[in-house]
GROMACS .gro file of N, CA and C in nm:
model
  120
    1GLU      N    1   2.974   0.833  -5.525
    1GLU     CA    2   2.863   0.899  -5.543
    1GLU      C    3   2.733   0.780  -5.574
    2THR      N    4   2.631   0.786  -5.431
    2THR     CA    5   2.502   0.686  -5.480
    2THR      C    6   2.361   0.788  -5.513
    3HIS      N    7   2.349   0.755  -5.564
    3HIS     CA    8   2.201   0.784  -5.652
    3HIS      C    9   2.070   0.681  -5.539
    4GLY      N   10   1.956   0.806  -5.542
    4GLY     CA   11   1.848   0.737  -5.502
    4GLY      C   12   1.769   0.826  -5.395
    5ARG      N   13   1.730   0.696  -5.318
    5ARG     CA   14   1.726   0.677  -5.129
    5ARG      C   15   1.763   0.599  -5.072
    6HIS      N   16   1.862   0.650  -4.927
    6HIS     CA   17   1.875   0.610  -4.879
    6HIS      C   18   1.856   0.653  -4.743
    7ASP      N   19   1.879   0.565  -4.632
    7ASP     CA   20   1.845   0.549  -4.543
    7ASP      C   21   1.996   0.607  -4.423
    8PRO      N   22   1.990   0.717  -4.349
    8PRO     CA   23   2.144   0.700  -4.261
    8PRO      C   24   2.140   0.610  -4.179
    9CYS      N   25   2.055   0.559  -4.148
    9CYS     CA   26   2.091   0.442  -4.023
    9CYS      C   27   2.001   0.317  -4.069
   10VAL      N   28   2.065   0.193  -4.087
   10VAL     CA   29   1.974   0.006  -4.088
   10VAL      C   30   1.884   0.040  -3.994
   11GLY      N   31   1.968   0.055  -3.866
   11GLY     CA   32   1.892   0.004  -3.724
   11GLY      C   33   1.760   0.097  -3.728
   12ILE      N   34   1.754   0.171  -3.801
   12ILE     CA   35   1.602   0.235  -3.813
   12ILE      C   36   1.466   0.176  -3.838
   13ARG      N   37   1.475   0.134  -3.994
   13ARG     CA   38   1.439   0.021  -4.039
   13ARG      C   39   1.374  -0.097  -3.953
   14ALA      N   40   1.514  -0.187  -3.898
   14ALA     CA   41   1.558  -0.346  -3.869
   14ALA      C   42   1.400  -0.330  -3.735
   15VAL      N   43   1.332  -0.214  -3.641
   15VAL     CA   44   1.266  -0.234  -3.530
   15VAL      C   45   1.125  -0.289  -3.656
   16PRO      N   46   1.044  -0.260  -3.798
   16PRO     CA   47   0.913  -0.222  -3.810
   16PRO      C   48   0.966  -0.359  -3.916
   17VAL      N   49   1.106  -0.393  -3.950
   17VAL     CA   50   1.091  -0.535  -4.040
   17VAL      C   51   1.096  -0.663  -3.929
   18GLY      N   52   1.202  -0.632  -3.791
   18GLY     CA   53   1.133  -0.787  -3.722
   18GLY      C   54   0.987  -0.776  -3.664
   19GLU      N   55   0.894  -0.727  -3.644
   19GLU     CA   56   0.779  -0.714  -3.543
   19GLU      C   57   0.732  -0.749  -3.709
   20ALA      N   58   0.735  -0.752  -3.823
   20ALA     CA   59   0.658  -0.778  -3.901
   20ALA      C   60   0.731  -0.943  -3.952
   21MET      N   61   0.795  -1.020  -3.976
   21MET     CA   62   0.907  -1.068  -3.939
   21MET      C   63   0.830  -1.176  -3.823
   22MET      N   64   0.834  -1.098  -3.739
   22MET     CA   65   0.759  -1.174  -3.623
   22MET      C   66   0.623  -1.243  -3.632
   23ALA      N   67   0.560  -1.079  -3.688
   23ALA     CA   68   0.376  -1.119  -3.745
   23ALA      C   69   0.334  -1.274  -3.778
   24VAL      N   70   0.444  -1.280  -3.920
   24VAL     CA   71   0.441  -1.393  -4.019
   24VAL      C   72   0.453  -1.486  -3.963
   25VAL      N   73   0.584  -1.538  -3.894
   25VAL     CA   74   0.564  -1.724  -3.776
   25VAL      C   75   0.478  -1.657  -3.769
   26LEU      N   76   0.452  -1.633  -3.669
   26LEU     CA   77   0.301  -1.642  -3.519
   26LEU      C   78   0.197  -1.677  -3.631
   27ALA      N   79   0.110  -1.638  -3.785
   27ALA     CA   80   0.062  -1.686  -3.806
   27ALA      C   81   0.074  -1.766  -3.911
   28ASP      N   82   0.200  -1.803  -3.938
   28ASP     CA   83   0.192  -1.897  -4.042
   28ASP      C   84   0.212  -2.040  -3.884
   29HIS      N   85   0.240  -2.021  -3.764
   29HIS     CA   86   0.193  -2.131  -3.657
   29HIS      C   87   0.029  -2.158  -3.625
   30LEU      N   88  -0.008  -2.076  -3.627
   30LEU     CA   89  -0.159  -2.030  -3.575
   30LEU      C   90  -0.175  -2.135  -3.777
   31LEU      N   91  -0.208  -2.096  -3.844
   31LEU     CA   92  -0.283  -2.146  -3.953
   31LEU      C   93  -0.267  -2.279  -3.931
   32ARG      N   94  -0.144  -2.357  -3.898
   32ARG     CA   95  -0.040  -2.477  -3.866
   32ARG      C   96  -0.098  -2.545  -3.872
   33TYR      N   97  -0.143  -2.530  -3.678
   33TYR     CA   98  -0.187  -2.580  -3.571
   33TYR      C   99  -0.327  -2.565  -3.634
   34ARG      N  100  -0.404  -2.451  -3.665
   34ARG     CA  101  -0.546  -2.525  -3.719
   34ARG      C  102  -0.569  -2.586  -3.767
   35ALA      N  103  -0.498  -2.643  -3.881
   35ALA     CA  104  -0.497  -2.777  -3.986
   35ALA      C  105  -0.462  -2.848  -3.969
   36ILE      N  106  -0.373  -2.915  -3.863
   36ILE     CA  107  -0.383  -3.012  -3.816
   36ILE      C  108  -0.471  -3.022  -3.734
   37GLY      N  109  -0.579  -2.919  -3.687
   37GLY     CA  110  -0.724  -3.007  -3.619
   37GLY      C  111  -0.675  -2.927  -3.474
   38GLY      N  112  -0.596  -2.832  -3.447
   38GLY     CA  113  -0.602  -2.775  -3.324
   38GLY      C  114  -0.734  -2.633  -3.312
   39ALA      N  115  -0.799  -2.617  -3.164
   39ALA     CA  116  -0.904  -2.571  -3.149
   39ALA      C  117  -0.907  -2.440  -3.152
   40VAL      N  118  -0.828  -2.270  -3.178
   40VAL     CA  119  -0.789  -2.208  -3.169
   40VAL      C  120  -0.997  -2.130  -3.145
   0.00000   0.00000   0.00000
């Protein structure tokens, strides 16, 4: 018996989590590019 709030399927959460991870990676690369002198 489990207590608390649980999703019936992990796949439902996979898309928003993947999008958030991609946004963080792209923002990180943009900041690194600008830090080394790239013009954006």
